[in-house]
Coordinates of C-alpha atoms in Angstrom, one line a residue:
X1 CA -0.1 0.0 0.1
X2 CA 2.8 2.3 0.8
X3 CA 4.5 1.7 -2.4
X4 CA 1.4 2.2 -4.3
X5 CA 0.8 5.5 -2.7
X6 CA 4.3 6.7 -3.4
X7 CA 3.9 5.6 -7.1
X8 CA 0.6 7.5 -7.3
X9 CA 2.1 10.6 -5.9
X10 CA 5.0 10.3 -8.4
X11 CA 2.6 9.9 -11.2
X12 CA 0.4 12.8 -10.1
X13 CA 3.4 15.0 -9.7
X14 CA 4.6 14.0 -13.1
X15 CA 1.2 14.7 -14.6
X16 CA 0.9 17.9 -12.9
X17 CA 4.2 19.1 -14.1
X18 CA 3.4 18.1 -17.7
X19 CA 0.1 19.8 -17.6
X20 CA 1.7 22.8 -16.0
X21 CA 4.4 23.0 -18.8
X22 CA 1.6 22.6 -21.4
X23 CA -0.6 25.4 -20.0
X24 CA 2.3 27.6 -19.0
X25 CA 3.8 27.4 -22.5
X26 CA 0.8 29.3 -23.7
X27 CA 1.2 32.0 -21.1
X28 CA 3.7 34.8 -22.1
X29 CA 6.8 34.9 -19.9
X30 CA 8.4 38.3 -19.1
X31 CA 10.8 39.9 -16.7
X32 CA 10.7 43.6 -16.0
X33 CA 13.2 44.3 -13.2
X34 CA 14.2 48.0 -13.2
X35 CA 17.8 49.2 -12.5
X36 CA 16.8 50.2 -8.9
X37 CA 18.3 48.1 -6.1
X38 CA 15.4 46.3 -4.3
X39 CA 15.6 46.2 -0.5
X40 CA 13.5 45.7 2.6
X41 CA 10.6 48.1 2.9
X42 CA 10.2 48.6 -1.0
X43 CA 7.0 48.1 -2.9
X44 CA 5.8 47.9 -6.4
X45 CA 6.3 45.8 -9.5
X46 CA 10.0 44.9 -8.9
X47 CA 8.9 43.3 -5.4
X48 CA 6.0 41.5 -7.2
X49 CA 8.4 39.9 -9.8
X50 CA 11.0 39.2 -7.1
X51 CA 8.3 37.3 -5.0
X52 CA 7.1 35.3 -8.0
X53 CA 10.5 34.2 -9.1
X54 CA 11.5 33.3 -5.5
X55 CA 8.3 31.3 -5.2
X56 CA 9.0 29.5 -8.5
X57 CA 12.1 27.9 -6.9
X58 CA 10.6 27.2 -3.6
X59 CA 12.4 29.9 -1.7
X60 CA 9.4 32.0 -0.9
X61 CA 5.9 30.6 0.4
X62 CA 4.2 33.9 1.3
X63 CA 1.7 36.0 -0.6
X64 CA 2.6 37.9 -3.7
X65 CA 1.5 41.3 -2.5
X66 CA 4.4 43.6 -3.7
X67 CA 5.5 44.4 -0.3
X68 CA 9.2 43.6 0.6
X69 CA 8.8 42.4 4.2
X70 CA 10.8 40.2 6.5
X71 CA 9.6 36.8 4.8
X72 CA 10.8 38.2 1.4
X73 CA 14.0 39.4 3.1
X74 CA 15.0 36.0 4.4
X75 CA 13.9 34.2 1.1
X76 CA 16.4 36.6 -0.7
X77 CA 19.2 35.9 1.8
X78 CA 18.6 32.1 1.5
X79 CA 18.6 32.3 -2.3
X80 CA 21.9 34.5 -2.3
X81 CA 23.6 32.1 0.0
X82 CA 22.5 28.9 -1.9
X83 CA 23.7 30.3 -5.1
X84 CA 26.9 31.5 -3.9
X85 CA 26.5 35.3 -4.4
X86 CA 29.3 37.4 -2.8
X87 CA 27.0 39.5 -0.7
X88 CA 24.4 37.8 1.4
X89 CA 22.6 41.0 2.5
X90 CA 19.0 40.8 1.3
X91 CA 19.7 43.7 -1.2
X92 CA 18.5 42.6 -4.8
X93 CA 21.1 44.2 -7.0
X94 CA 22.2 43.4 -10.5
X95 CA 24.0 40.1 -9.7
X96 CA 21.1 38.8 -7.8
X97 CA 18.6 39.8 -10.5
X98 CA 20.8 38.2 -13.2
X99 CA 20.9 34.9 -11.3
X100 CA 17.1 35.1 -10.8
X101 CA 16.6 35.5 -14.5
X102 CA 18.7 32.4 -15.3
X103 CA 17.1 30.1 -12.7
X104 CA 13.4 31.1 -12.6
X105 CA 10.5 32.0 -14.8
X106 CA 7.9 34.9 -14.2
X107 CA 4.4 34.7 -15.6
X108 CA 3.8 38.5 -15.6
X109 CA 0.4 38.7 -17.2
X110 CA -1.1 36.0 -15.0
X111 CA 0.3 37.4 -11.8
X112 CA -0.9 41.0 -12.4
X113 CA -4.3 39.6 -13.5
X114 CA -4.7 37.8 -10.1
X115 CA -3.6 41.0 -8.3
X116 CA -6.0 43.1 -10.3
X117 CA -8.8 41.0 -9.3
X118 CA -8.1 41.7 -5.8
X119 CA -6.9 38.1 -4.9
X120 CA -4.3 37.6 -2.2
X121 CA -2.7 34.5 -3.5
X122 CA 0.6 32.7 -3.8
X123 CA 1.8 31.7 -7.4
X124 CA 2.7 28.1 -7.3
X125 CA 5.2 27.2 -10.1
X126 CA 4.3 23.6 -10.0
X127 CA 0.4 24.0 -10.4
X128 CA -1.2 24.7 -13.8
X129 CA -2.2 28.4 -14.2
X130 CA -5.6 27.5 -15.0
X131 CA -6.3 26.2 -11.5
X132 CA -4.0 28.6 -9.4
X133 CA -6.7 31.0 -8.7
X134 CA -8.0 28.6 -6.1
X135 CA -5.8 25.5 -5.6
X136 CA -6.8 23.0 -2.9
X137 CA -4.2 22.0 -0.2
X138 CA -3.2 18.9 -2.1
X139 CA -2.3 20.9 -5.3
X140 CA -0.5 23.5 -3.1
X141 CA 1.6 20.8 -1.6
X142 CA 2.3 19.1 -4.8
X143 CA 3.4 22.6 -6.3
X144 CA 5.7 23.0 -3.3
X145 CA 7.2 19.6 -3.9
X146 CA 7.6 20.4 -7.5
X147 CA 9.3 23.7 -6.6
X148 CA 11.5 22.0 -4.0
X149 CA 12.7 19.5 -6.6
X150 CA 13.5 22.3 -9.0
X151 CA 15.4 24.2 -6.3
X152 CA 17.4 21.2 -5.5
X153 CA 18.2 20.3 -9.0
X154 CA 19.2 24.0 -9.8
X155 CA 21.3 24.1 -6.6
X156 CA 23.0 20.9 -7.5
X157 CA 23.7 22.1 -11.0
X158 CA 24.9 25.4 -9.8
X159 CA 27.2 23.6 -7.3
X160 CA 28.7 21.4 -10.0
X161 CA 29.3 24.4 -12.1
X162 CA 30.9 26.2 -9.1
X163 CA 33.1 23.0 -8.2
X164 CA 34.3 22.7 -11.8
X165 CA 35.1 26.5 -11.9
X166 CA 36.7 26.2 -8.5
X167 CA 39.0 23.3 -9.6
X168 CA 39.9 25.2 -12.8
X169 CA 40.8 28.3 -10.8
X170 CA 42.7 26.3 -8.3
X171 CA 44.6 24.5 -11.1
X172 CA 45.4 27.9 -12.7
X173 CA 46.3 29.3 -9.3
X174 CA 48.7 26.5 -8.7
X175 CA 50.3 27.1 -12.0
X176 CA 50.6 30.8 -11.5
X177 CA 52.1 30.1 -8.0
X178 CA 54.7 27.9 -9.3
X179 CA 55.6 30.5 -12.0
X180 CA 55.6 33.2 -9.4
X181 CA 57.7 31.1 -7.1
X182 CA 60.4 30.6 -9.7
X183 CA 60.3 34.3 -10.6
X184 CA 60.4 35.3 -7.0
X185 CA 63.4 32.9 -6.5
X186 CA 65.2 34.5 -9.3
X187 CA 64.3 37.9 -8.0
X188 CA 65.5 37.1 -4.4
X189 CA 68.8 35.9 -5.8
X190 CA 69.3 39.1 -7.7
X191 CA 68.2 41.1 -4.8
X192 CA 70.5 39.3 -2.4
X193 CA 73.4 40.0 -4.9
X194 CA 72.4 43.7 -5.0
X195 CA 72.0 43.8 -1.3
X196 CA 75.4 42.4 -0.7
X197 CA 77.1 44.9 -3.0
X198 CA 75.1 47.7 -1.3
X199 CA 76.2 46.5 2.2
X200 CA 79.9 46.5 0.9
X201 CA 79.4 50.0 -0.3
X202 CA 77.6 51.1 2.8
X203 CA 80.5 49.8 5.1
X204 CA 83.0 51.6 2.9
X205 CA 80.9 54.8 3.2
X206 CA 80.4 54.3 6.9
X207 CA 84.1 54.0 7.5
X208 CA 84.7 57.1 5.5
X209 CA 82.0 59.0 7.2
X210 CA 83.3 58.0 10.7
X211 CA 86.7 59.3 9.8
X212 CA 85.2 62.6 8.6
X213 CA 83.0 62.8 11.7
X214 CA 85.9 62.3 14.0
X215 CA 87.9 65.1 12.2
X216 CA 84.9 67.4 12.3
X217 CA 84.4 66.7 16.0
X218 CA 87.9 67.5 16.8
X219 CA 87.8 70.7 14.9
X220 CA 84.5 71.6 16.6
X221 CA 85.9 70.9 20.0
X222 CA 88.9 73.1 19.3
X223 CA 86.6 75.9 18.1
X224 CA 84.4 75.5 21.1
X225 CA 87.4 75.8 23.5
X226 CA 88.6 78.9 21.6
X227 CA 85.1 80.5 21.9
X228 CA 84.9 79.5 25.6
X229 CA 88.3 81.2 26.2
X230 CA 87.0 84.4 24.3
X231 CA 83.8 84.4 26.1
X232 CA 85.6 84.3 29.5
X233 CA 88.0 87.0 28.6
X234 CA 85.1 89.3 27.2
X235 CA 83.1 88.5 30.4
X236 CA 85.9 89.6 32.7
X237 CA 86.5 92.7 30.6
X238 CA 82.8 93.6 30.8
X239 CA 82.7 93.0 34.5
X240 CA 85.6 95.3 35.0
X241 CA 84.1 97.9 32.8
X242 CA 80.7 97.6 34.6
X243 CA 82.5 97.9 38.0
X244 CA 84.2 101.0 37.1
X245 CA 81.1 102.5 35.5
X246 CA 79.2 101.9 38.6
X247 CA 81.9 103.3 40.8
X248 CA 82.0 106.4 38.7
X249 CA 78.3 106.8 38.8
X250 CA 78.1 106.3 42.6
X251 CA 80.8 109.1 42.9
X252 CA 78.9 111.4 40.5
X253 CA 75.5 110.7 42.4
X254 CA 77.2 111.4 45.7
X255 CA 78.8 114.5 44.5
X256 CA 75.5 115.7 42.9
X257 CA 73.7 115.0 46.2
X258 CA 76.2 116.9 48.1
X259 CA 76.0 119.9 45.6
X260 CA 72.2 119.9 45.9
X261 CA 72.2 119.9 49.5
X262 CA 74.5 122.8 49.5
X263 CA 72.4 124.6 47.0
X264 CA 69.3 123.9 48.7
X265 CA 70.7 125.2 52.0
X266 CA 71.8 128.4 50.4
X267 CA 68.5 128.8 48.6
X268 CA 66.5 128.1 51.9
X269 CA 68.8 130.7 53.6
X270 CA 68.1 133.2 50.8
X271 CA 64.4 132.5 50.8
X272 CA 64.1 132.9 54.5
X273 CA 66.0 136.2 54.3
X274 CA 63.8 137.4 51.5
X275 CA 60.6 136.3 53.2
X276 CA 61.7 138.1 56.5
X277 CA 62.7 141.2 54.6
X278 CA 59.2 141.1 52.8
X279 CA 57.4 140.4 56.1
X280 CA 59.1 143.4 57.6
X281 CA 58.2 145.6 54.8
X282 CA 54.6 144.4 54.4
X283 CA 52.2 146.6 56.5
X284 CA 49.2 144.5 55.6
X285 CA 48.5 141.3 57.5
X286 CA 48.1 138.1 55.5
X287 CA 45.6 135.3 56.6
X288 CA 47.5 132.0 56.3
X289 CA 45.9 128.6 56.2
X290 CA 46.4 126.4 59.2
X291 CA 49.7 124.5 59.2
X292 CA 51.3 126.5 56.4
X293 CA 53.9 129.4 56.6
X294 CA 54.3 132.4 54.5
X295 CA 57.6 130.5 53.3
X296 CA 55.6 127.6 52.4
X297 CA 53.2 129.7 50.2
X298 CA 56.1 131.6 48.7
X299 CA 57.9 128.3 47.7
X300 CA 54.7 126.8 46.3
X301 CA 54.1 129.8 44.2
X302 CA 57.6 129.6 43.0
X303 CA 57.0 125.9 42.0
X304 CA 53.6 126.7 40.3
X305 CA 55.1 129.5 38.4
X306 CA 58.1 127.6 37.3
X307 CA 56.1 124.4 36.4
X308 CA 52.9 125.8 34.8
X309 CA 53.0 129.6 34.1
X310 CA 51.8 128.8 30.6
X311 CA 48.9 126.6 31.7
X312 CA 45.2 127.9 32.3
X313 CA 44.4 129.1 35.8
X314 CA 42.8 125.8 36.8
X315 CA 45.9 123.9 35.6
X316 CA 48.1 126.1 37.9
X317 CA 45.8 125.2 40.8
X318 CA 46.1 121.5 39.9
X319 CA 49.9 121.8 40.1
X320 CA 49.7 123.3 43.7
X321 CA 47.1 120.6 44.7
X322 CA 49.5 117.8 43.6
X323 CA 52.2 119.4 45.9
X324 CA 49.7 119.4 48.8
X325 CA 48.5 115.8 48.1
X326 CA 52.1 114.7 48.2
X327 CA 52.6 116.4 51.6
X328 CA 49.6 114.5 52.9
X329 CA 50.8 111.2 51.4
X330 CA 52.9 108.7 53.5
X331 CA 55.1 107.9 50.4
X332 CA 56.5 111.5 50.1
X333 CA 58.1 114.0 52.5
X334 CA 55.6 115.8 55.0
X335 CA 56.8 119.3 54.3
X336 CA 56.2 121.6 51.4
X337 CA 60.0 122.2 50.9
X338 CA 60.7 118.4 51.4
X339 CA 58.2 117.6 48.6
X340 CA 59.4 120.4 46.1
X341 CA 63.2 119.8 46.6
X342 CA 63.0 116.0 46.6
X343 CA 65.6 114.8 44.0
X344 CA 64.0 114.5 40.5
X345 CA 60.5 115.5 41.5
X346 CA 60.1 118.8 39.6
X347 CA 61.5 119.8 36.4
X348 CA 61.6 123.5 37.6
X349 CA 63.9 122.6 40.4
X350 CA 66.3 120.7 38.0
X351 CA 66.5 123.6 35.5
X352 CA 66.5 126.4 38.1
X353 CA 63.1 127.9 37.1
X354 CA 62.0 127.5 40.6
X355 CA 63.7 130.8 41.4
X356 CA 61.8 133.0 39.0
X357 CA 59.6 135.5 40.6
X358 CA 56.0 134.3 40.6
X359 CA 53.2 136.4 39.4
X360 CA 50.0 137.1 41.3
X361 CA 48.2 134.2 39.5
X362 CA 50.6 131.6 40.7
X363 CA 50.1 133.0 44.3
X364 CA 46.3 132.9 44.0
X365 CA 46.4 129.4 42.6
X366 CA 48.4 128.4 45.6
X367 CA 45.9 130.0 48.1
X368 CA 42.9 128.3 46.3
X369 CA 44.7 125.0 46.5
X370 CA 45.4 125.5 50.2
X371 CA 41.8 126.4 50.8
X372 CA 40.7 122.9 49.4
X373 CA 40.3 123.4 45.7
X374 CA 41.6 120.2 44.0
X375 CA 40.7 119.9 40.3
X376 CA 42.9 116.9 40.0
X377 CA 40.9 114.4 42.0
X378 CA 43.6 113.6 44.5
X379 CA 46.4 113.2 42.0
X380 CA 50.0 112.8 43.2
X381 CA 51.6 112.8 39.8
X382 CA 51.5 114.8 36.5
X383 CA 53.5 115.1 33.3
X384 CA 53.4 116.6 29.8
X385 CA 52.9 113.8 27.3
X386 CA 54.6 115.9 24.5
X387 CA 57.9 116.1 26.6
X388 CA 57.9 113.1 28.9
X389 CA 60.7 110.8 28.4
X390 CA 60.1 108.4 31.3
X391 CA 58.3 105.1 30.4
X392 CA 57.5 104.6 34.0
X393 CA 55.1 107.7 34.2
X394 CA 53.0 106.3 31.4
X395 CA 52.3 103.2 33.5
X396 CA 50.6 105.2 36.3
X397 CA 46.7 105.1 36.5
X398 CA 45.6 108.3 34.7
X399 CA 42.7 110.5 36.3
X400 CA 42.3 113.5 33.8
X401 CA 44.0 116.0 31.5
X402 CA 44.1 119.7 32.4
X403 CA 45.6 121.9 29.8
X404 CA 48.9 120.2 28.6
X405 CA 49.3 118.0 31.7
X406 CA 47.9 114.5 32.6
X407 CA 47.2 113.9 36.2
X408 CA 47.8 110.5 37.7
X409 CA 47.4 108.4 40.9

């Protein structure tokens, strides 16, 4: 019974295949893959043809609906793997399309006719087209068996071709390897000879270069020793010259200070005598601000006149205010004469203009400053930017400019 059942199945499959080939021979075959790569998520006619062709070989058993889903994706990957394609990635490029065209058949008109009728179906390559619109389970099973047989036959055929091509390529590769091995052996021999000659030349050059380097090092060492000796001698000479220069500068500075002290003493004596004489001659009393003598006022007037007689009146008051701000500052002497005659403090003292006779404007500017008028904003320095030569004064924080003078903290 079992053998009879098997024979009946074989006969039925054979008859079905013959009938299918008969009917399908009257149905036009077509393929219309576009140049676009087909991938998961795609839809349309390329996907319909892809699903139909995969089903023809038994790789795809889902519905032919034109939607590239997961079942289509894995069918493509299995097909690519079985047919030895280089890339098994589910992407249907030109190589996969060419292999499908060689190994499958696509009945375009029949498939699209079923889709246009709204039927959700699977195109069974092993079932005659006339009954595929509604095959029964037995017919479907037979179609799947026929498709599986075609798939196995095509895979065997393809594998045999691949094996034959592989053997030919291996034989050719062996022959090429032998030729390359012989050629490489000859090249290695030639290279070894050339390398030996190059090593001999390098040794000769190395010996020659070593001798030249030794000579150069000796010459450089001698030159360095000469330079060091010269540097030491020049350093000693510079130190001696600097010591002599510093000694001369100290002597000149000491002499200048002594001279300034003597001159200041004489000037103070002359000023006191002049002020005493003037006080004796003046019949009108003068109101003096607290803490300042007539001599202080006279000395400040001389300084204001010598420093700023060409400035506007407010500029002269500003100079007097700077003198008073210095008297009140802990970093300067606490007397008017000490501030004015501090070495290097005022240009008028250095060039002697301090002894010019001040006018009434200078005296009035001093009195206004003594009575609290300070247009400088508590400045303790000032300079003329057009004539200043000290870079230090430019670094002081500047408060304002009055006339030609800039007043600083």
